[in-house]
PDB file of C-alpha atoms in Angstrom:
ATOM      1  CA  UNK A 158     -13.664 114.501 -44.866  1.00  0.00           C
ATOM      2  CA  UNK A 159     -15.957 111.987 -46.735  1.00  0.00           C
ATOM      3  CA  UNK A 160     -14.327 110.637 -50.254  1.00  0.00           C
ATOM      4  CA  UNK A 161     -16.518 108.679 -52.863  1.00  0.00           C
ATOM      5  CA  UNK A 162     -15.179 107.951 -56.057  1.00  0.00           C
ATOM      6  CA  UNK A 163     -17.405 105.286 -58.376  1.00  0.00           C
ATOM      7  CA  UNK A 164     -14.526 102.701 -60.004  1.00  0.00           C
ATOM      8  CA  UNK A 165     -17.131 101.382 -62.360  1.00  0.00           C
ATOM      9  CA  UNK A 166     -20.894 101.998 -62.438  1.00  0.00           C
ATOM     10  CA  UNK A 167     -23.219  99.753 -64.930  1.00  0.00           C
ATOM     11  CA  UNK A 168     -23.675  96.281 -66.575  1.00  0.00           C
ATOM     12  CA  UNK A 169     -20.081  95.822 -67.123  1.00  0.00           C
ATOM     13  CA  UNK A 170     -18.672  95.988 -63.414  1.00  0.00           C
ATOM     14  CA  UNK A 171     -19.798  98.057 -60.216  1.00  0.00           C
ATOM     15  CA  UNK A 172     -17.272  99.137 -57.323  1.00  0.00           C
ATOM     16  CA  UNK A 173     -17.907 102.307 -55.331  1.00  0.00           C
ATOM     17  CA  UNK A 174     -14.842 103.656 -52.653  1.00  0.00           C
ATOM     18  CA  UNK A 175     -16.247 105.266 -49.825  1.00  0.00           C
ATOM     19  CA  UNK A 176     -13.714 106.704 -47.274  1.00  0.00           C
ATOM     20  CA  UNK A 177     -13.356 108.323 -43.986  1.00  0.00           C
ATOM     21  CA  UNK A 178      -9.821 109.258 -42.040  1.00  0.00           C
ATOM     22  CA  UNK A 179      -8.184 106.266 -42.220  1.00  0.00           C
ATOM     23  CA  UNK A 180     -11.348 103.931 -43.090  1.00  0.00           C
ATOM     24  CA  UNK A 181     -11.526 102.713 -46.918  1.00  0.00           C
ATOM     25  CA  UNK A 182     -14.796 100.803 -47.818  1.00  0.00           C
ATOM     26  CA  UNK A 183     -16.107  99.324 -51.139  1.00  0.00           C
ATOM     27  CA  UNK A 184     -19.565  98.794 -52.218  1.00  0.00           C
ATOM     28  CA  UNK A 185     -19.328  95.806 -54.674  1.00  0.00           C
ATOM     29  CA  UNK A 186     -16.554  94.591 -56.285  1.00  0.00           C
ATOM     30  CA  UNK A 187     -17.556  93.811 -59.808  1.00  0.00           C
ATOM     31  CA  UNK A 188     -14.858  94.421 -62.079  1.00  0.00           C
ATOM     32  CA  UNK A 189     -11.548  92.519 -62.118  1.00  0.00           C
ATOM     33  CA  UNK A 190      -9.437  92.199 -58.763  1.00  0.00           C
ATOM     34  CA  UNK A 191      -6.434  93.979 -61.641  1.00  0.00           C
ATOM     35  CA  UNK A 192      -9.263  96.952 -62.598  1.00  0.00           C
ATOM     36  CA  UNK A 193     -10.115  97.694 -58.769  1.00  0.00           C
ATOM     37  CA  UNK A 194      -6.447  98.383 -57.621  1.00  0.00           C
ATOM     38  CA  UNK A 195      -5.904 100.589 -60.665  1.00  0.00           C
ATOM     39  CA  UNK A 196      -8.959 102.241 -60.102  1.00  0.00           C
ATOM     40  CA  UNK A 197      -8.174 102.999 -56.457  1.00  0.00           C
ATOM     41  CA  UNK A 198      -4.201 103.841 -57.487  1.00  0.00           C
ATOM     42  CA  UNK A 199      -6.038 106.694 -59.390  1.00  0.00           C
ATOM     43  CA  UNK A 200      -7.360 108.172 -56.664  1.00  0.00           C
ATOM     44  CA  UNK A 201      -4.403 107.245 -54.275  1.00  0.00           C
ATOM     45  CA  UNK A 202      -5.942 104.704 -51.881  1.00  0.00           C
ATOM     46  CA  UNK A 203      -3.796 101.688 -51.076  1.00  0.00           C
ATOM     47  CA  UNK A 204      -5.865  98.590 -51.641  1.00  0.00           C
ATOM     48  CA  UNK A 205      -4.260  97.860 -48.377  1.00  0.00           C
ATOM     49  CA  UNK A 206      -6.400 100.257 -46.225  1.00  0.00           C
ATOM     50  CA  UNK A 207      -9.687  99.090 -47.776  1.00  0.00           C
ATOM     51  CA  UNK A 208     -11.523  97.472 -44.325  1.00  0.00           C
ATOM     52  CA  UNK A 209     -14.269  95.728 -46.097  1.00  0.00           C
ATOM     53  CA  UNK A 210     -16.266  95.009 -49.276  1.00  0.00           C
ATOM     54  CA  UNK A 211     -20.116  95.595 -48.665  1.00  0.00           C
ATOM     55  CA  UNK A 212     -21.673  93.497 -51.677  1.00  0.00           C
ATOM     56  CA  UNK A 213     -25.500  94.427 -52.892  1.00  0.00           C
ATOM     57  CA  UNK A 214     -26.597  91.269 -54.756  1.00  0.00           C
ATOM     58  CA  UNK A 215     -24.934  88.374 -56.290  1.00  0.00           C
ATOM     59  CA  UNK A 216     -24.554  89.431 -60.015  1.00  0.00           C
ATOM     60  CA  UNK A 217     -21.544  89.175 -61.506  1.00  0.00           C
ATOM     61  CA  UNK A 218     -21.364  92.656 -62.655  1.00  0.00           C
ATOM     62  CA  UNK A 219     -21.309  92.946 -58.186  1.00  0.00           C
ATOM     63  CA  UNK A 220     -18.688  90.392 -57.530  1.00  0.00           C
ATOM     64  CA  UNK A 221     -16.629  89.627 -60.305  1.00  0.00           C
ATOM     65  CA  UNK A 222     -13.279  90.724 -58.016  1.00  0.00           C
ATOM     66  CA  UNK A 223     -14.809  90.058 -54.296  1.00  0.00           C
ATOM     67  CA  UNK A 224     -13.140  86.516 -53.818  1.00  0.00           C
ATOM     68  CA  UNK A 225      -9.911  87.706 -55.490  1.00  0.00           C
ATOM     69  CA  UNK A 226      -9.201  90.950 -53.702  1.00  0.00           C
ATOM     70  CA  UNK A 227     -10.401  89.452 -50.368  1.00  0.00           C
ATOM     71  CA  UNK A 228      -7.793  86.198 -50.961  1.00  0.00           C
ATOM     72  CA  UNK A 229      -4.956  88.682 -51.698  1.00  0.00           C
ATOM     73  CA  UNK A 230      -5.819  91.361 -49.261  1.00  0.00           C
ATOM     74  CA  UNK A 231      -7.153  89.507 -46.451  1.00  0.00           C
ATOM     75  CA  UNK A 232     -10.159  92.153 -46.379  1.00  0.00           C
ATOM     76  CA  UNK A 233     -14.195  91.111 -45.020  1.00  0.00           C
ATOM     77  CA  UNK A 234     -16.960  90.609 -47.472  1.00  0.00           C
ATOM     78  CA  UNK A 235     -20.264  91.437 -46.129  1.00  0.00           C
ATOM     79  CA  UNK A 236     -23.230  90.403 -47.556  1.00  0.00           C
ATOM     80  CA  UNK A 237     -27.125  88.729 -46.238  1.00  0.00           C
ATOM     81  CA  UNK A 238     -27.082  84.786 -45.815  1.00  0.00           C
ATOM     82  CA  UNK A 239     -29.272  84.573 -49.219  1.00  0.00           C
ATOM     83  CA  UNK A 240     -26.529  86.511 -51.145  1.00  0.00           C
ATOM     84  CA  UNK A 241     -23.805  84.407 -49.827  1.00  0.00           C
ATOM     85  CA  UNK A 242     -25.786  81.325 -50.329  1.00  0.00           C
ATOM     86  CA  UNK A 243     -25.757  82.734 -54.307  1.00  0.00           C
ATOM     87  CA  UNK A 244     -22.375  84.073 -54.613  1.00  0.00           C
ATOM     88  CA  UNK A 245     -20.039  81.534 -52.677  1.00  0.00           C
ATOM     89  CA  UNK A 246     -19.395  79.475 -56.274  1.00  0.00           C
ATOM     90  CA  UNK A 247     -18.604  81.858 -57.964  1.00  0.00           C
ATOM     91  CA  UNK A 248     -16.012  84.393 -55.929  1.00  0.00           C
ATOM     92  CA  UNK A 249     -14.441  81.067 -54.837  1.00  0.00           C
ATOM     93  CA  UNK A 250     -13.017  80.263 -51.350  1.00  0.00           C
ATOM     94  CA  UNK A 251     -13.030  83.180 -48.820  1.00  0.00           C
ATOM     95  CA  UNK A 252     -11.161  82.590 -45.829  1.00  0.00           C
ATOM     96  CA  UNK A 253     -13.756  81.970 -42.524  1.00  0.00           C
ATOM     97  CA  UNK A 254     -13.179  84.907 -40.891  1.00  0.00           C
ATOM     98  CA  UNK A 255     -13.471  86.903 -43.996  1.00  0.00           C
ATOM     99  CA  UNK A 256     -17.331  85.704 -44.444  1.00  0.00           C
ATOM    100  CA  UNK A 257     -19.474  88.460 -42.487  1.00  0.00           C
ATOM    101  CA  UNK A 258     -23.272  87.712 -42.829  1.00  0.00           C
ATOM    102  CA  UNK A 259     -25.504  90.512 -42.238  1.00  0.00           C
ATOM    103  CA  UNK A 260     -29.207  90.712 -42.017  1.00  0.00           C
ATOM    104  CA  UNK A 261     -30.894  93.009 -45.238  1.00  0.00           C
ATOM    105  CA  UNK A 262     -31.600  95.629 -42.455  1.00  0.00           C
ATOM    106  CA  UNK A 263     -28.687  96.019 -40.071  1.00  0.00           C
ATOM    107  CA  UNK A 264     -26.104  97.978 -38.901  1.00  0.00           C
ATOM    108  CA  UNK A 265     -22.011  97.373 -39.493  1.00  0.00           C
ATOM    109  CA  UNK A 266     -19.714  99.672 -37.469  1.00  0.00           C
ATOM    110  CA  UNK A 267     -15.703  99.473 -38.765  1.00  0.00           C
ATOM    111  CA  UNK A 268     -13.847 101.536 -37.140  1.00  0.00           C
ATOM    112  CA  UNK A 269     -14.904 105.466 -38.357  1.00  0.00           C
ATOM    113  CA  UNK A 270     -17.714 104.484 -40.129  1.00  0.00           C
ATOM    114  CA  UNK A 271     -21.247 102.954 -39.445  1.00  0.00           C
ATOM    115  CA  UNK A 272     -23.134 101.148 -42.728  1.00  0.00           C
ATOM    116  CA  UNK A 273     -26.203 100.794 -42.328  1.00  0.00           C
ATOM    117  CA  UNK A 274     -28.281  97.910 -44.714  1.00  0.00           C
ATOM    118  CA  UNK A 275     -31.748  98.227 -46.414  1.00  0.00           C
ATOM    119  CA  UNK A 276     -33.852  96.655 -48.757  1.00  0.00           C
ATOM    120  CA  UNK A 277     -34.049  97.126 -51.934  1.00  0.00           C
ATOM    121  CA  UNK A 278     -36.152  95.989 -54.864  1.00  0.00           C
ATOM    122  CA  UNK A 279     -34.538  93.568 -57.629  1.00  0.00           C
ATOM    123  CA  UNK A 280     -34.205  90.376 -59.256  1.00  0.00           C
ATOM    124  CA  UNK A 281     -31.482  88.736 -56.915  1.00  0.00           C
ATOM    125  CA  UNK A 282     -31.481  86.173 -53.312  1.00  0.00           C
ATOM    126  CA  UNK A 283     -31.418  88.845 -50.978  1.00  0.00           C
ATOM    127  CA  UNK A 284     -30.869  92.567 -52.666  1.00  0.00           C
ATOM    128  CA  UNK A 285     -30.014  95.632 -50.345  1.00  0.00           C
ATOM    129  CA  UNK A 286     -28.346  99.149 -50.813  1.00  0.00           C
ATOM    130  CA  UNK A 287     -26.321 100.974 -48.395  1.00  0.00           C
ATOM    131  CA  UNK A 288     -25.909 104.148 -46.616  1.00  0.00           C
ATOM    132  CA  UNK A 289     -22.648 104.824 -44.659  1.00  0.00           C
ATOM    133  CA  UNK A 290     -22.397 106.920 -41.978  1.00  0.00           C
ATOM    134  CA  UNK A 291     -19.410 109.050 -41.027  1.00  0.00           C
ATOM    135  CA  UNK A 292     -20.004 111.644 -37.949  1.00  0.00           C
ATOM    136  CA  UNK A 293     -21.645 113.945 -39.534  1.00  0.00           C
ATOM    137  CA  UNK A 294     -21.538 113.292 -43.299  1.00  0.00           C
ATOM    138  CA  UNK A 295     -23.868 110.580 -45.370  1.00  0.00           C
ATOM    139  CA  UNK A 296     -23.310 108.562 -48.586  1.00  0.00           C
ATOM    140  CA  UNK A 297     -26.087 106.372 -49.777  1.00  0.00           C
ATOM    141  CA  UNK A 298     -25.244 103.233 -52.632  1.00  0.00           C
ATOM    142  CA  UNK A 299     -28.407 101.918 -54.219  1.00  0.00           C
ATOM    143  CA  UNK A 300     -28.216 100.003 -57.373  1.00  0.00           C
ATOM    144  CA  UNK A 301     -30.557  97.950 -59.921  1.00  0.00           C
ATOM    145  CA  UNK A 302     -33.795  98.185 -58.217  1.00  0.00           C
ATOM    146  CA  UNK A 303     -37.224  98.857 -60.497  1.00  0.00           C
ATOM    147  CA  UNK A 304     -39.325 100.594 -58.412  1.00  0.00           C
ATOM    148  CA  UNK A 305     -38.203 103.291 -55.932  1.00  0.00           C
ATOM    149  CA  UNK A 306     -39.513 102.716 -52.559  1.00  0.00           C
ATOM    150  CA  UNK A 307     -40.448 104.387 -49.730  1.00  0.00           C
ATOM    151  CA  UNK A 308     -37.833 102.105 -47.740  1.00  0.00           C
ATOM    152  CA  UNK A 309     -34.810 103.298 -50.450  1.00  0.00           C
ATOM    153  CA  UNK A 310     -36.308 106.982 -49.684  1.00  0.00           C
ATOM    154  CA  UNK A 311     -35.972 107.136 -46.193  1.00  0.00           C
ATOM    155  CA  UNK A 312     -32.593 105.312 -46.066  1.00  0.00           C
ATOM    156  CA  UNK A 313     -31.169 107.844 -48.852  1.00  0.00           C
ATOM    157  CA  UNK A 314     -32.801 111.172 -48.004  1.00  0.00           C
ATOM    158  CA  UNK A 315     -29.997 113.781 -46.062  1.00  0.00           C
ATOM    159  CA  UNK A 316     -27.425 112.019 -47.501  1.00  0.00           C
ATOM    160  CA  UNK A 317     -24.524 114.402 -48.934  1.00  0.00           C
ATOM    161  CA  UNK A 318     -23.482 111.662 -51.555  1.00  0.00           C
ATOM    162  CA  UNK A 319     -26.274 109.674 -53.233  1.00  0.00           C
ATOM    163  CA  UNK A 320     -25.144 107.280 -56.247  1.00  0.00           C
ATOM    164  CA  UNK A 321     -28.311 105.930 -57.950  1.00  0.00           C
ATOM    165  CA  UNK A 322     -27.968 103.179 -60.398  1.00  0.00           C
ATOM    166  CA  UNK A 323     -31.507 101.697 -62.082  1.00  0.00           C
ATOM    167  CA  UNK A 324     -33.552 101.230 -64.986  1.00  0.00           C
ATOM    168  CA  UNK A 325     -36.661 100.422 -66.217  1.00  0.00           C
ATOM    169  CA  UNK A 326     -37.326  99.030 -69.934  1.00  0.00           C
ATOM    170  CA  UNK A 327     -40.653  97.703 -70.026  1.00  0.00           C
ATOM    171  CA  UNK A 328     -39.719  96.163 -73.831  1.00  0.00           C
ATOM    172  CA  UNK A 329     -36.884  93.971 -72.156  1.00  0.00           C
ATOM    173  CA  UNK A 330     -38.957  93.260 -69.197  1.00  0.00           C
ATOM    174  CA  UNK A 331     -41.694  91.885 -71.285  1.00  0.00           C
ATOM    175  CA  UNK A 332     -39.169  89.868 -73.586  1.00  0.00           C
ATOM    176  CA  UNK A 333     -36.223  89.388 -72.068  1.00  0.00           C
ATOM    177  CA  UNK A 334     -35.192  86.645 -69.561  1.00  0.00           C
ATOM    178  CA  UNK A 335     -36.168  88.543 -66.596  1.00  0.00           C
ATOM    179  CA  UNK A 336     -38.740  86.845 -64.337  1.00  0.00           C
ATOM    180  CA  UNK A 337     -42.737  88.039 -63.884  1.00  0.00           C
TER     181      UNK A 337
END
C-alpha cells in the first residue's frame, strides 16, 4: 500500500514521506533534522527505514535537515550535479557514498520503488520534481515552479497522489529580489 504524508509544505520547510512495504523515501528535507523525526514518529516510520532523501532544488526551505539526518542516519541524498554544486556548503559534509548525483531526467530504483526525475521550472541550479513509482500505484512531488509545463503534466498525470506546491505573484516578481 502506498503512504504519503507531507511533514512540512511551504516557505518555512518542505519534507514529503513517501512509502512502500518496507521502502521509506523523502522528498526534501527542509525543516530541522529534530522536526523531521518528530514528524515521521507521528506517523510511525522509524527514521531508520528511510532509504534516501530525493532533494528538488537547493533552497534552504529544501535542505535545511539533508546533511544532518544523512550524518546521523547514514541515509543517500540524491540530487543533479548543479544542485549539489549549490547545496554542498550549506548541508555540510556528507559522507562519499552518501552523495548520489542524478541527471534532471533519470530514473532511481531502491529497492520497491522506482523515482523517476523531471524538470521543472524555477529559480534554482538545476530544479526537478519527482514521481515515484510503486507496482502499480503513483505519487508525483512538484514544488515552486511558475509556469506549469507540459513536461510537469506528463510526468504527474495517472498519478494516485499528486502534491502541488507553487505560486505566482506578479507584484513580488516585479519588485522583489527574484531574477528577470
Amino acid at each position: 500500500m502506498l503512504k504519503y504524508c507531507s511533514i512540512g509544505s511551504g516557505s518555512s520547510g518542505n519534507c514529503h514521506y513517501i512509502g512502500y512495504k518496507d521502502t521509506n523515501i523523502l522528498v526534501d528535507a527542509g525543516l530541522s533534522g529534530k522536526r523531521i523525526t518528530t514528524g515521521l514518529d507521528d506517523i510511525n516510520v522509524d527514521m531508520e527505514n528511510i532509504k534516501g532523501i530525493f532533494i528538488t532544488h537547493e533552497h534552504s526551505d529544501h535542505i535545511k535537515g539533508a546533511g544532518i539526518i544523512s550524518r546521523k542516519y547514514d541515509i543517500p541524498i540524491y540530487a543533479p550535479q548543479d544542485t549539489w554544486v549549490e547545496m554542498e556548503r550549506t548541508i555540510g559534509k556528507i559522507k562519499e557514498h552518501n552523495i548520489k548525483v542524478m541527471d534532471r531526467r533519470s530514473v532511481v530504483s531502491i529497492k520497491d520503488i522506482e523515482v523517476k526525475s523531471f524538470i521543472i521550472p524555477h529559480d534554482a541550479a538545476a530544479p526537478v520534481g519527482y514521481t515515484i513509482n510503486l507496482n502499480d500505484k503513483r505519487a508525483s512531488v512538484a514544488t515552486d515552479f511558475g509556469t506549469f509545463t507540459k513536461e510537469i503534466e506528463d510526468n504527474i498525470k495517472d498519478s494516485d497522489v499528486i502534491l502541488i506546491e507553487s505560486n505566482y505573484n506578479p507584484g513580488m516578481l516585479d519588485f522583489g529580489p527574484y531574477p528577470y
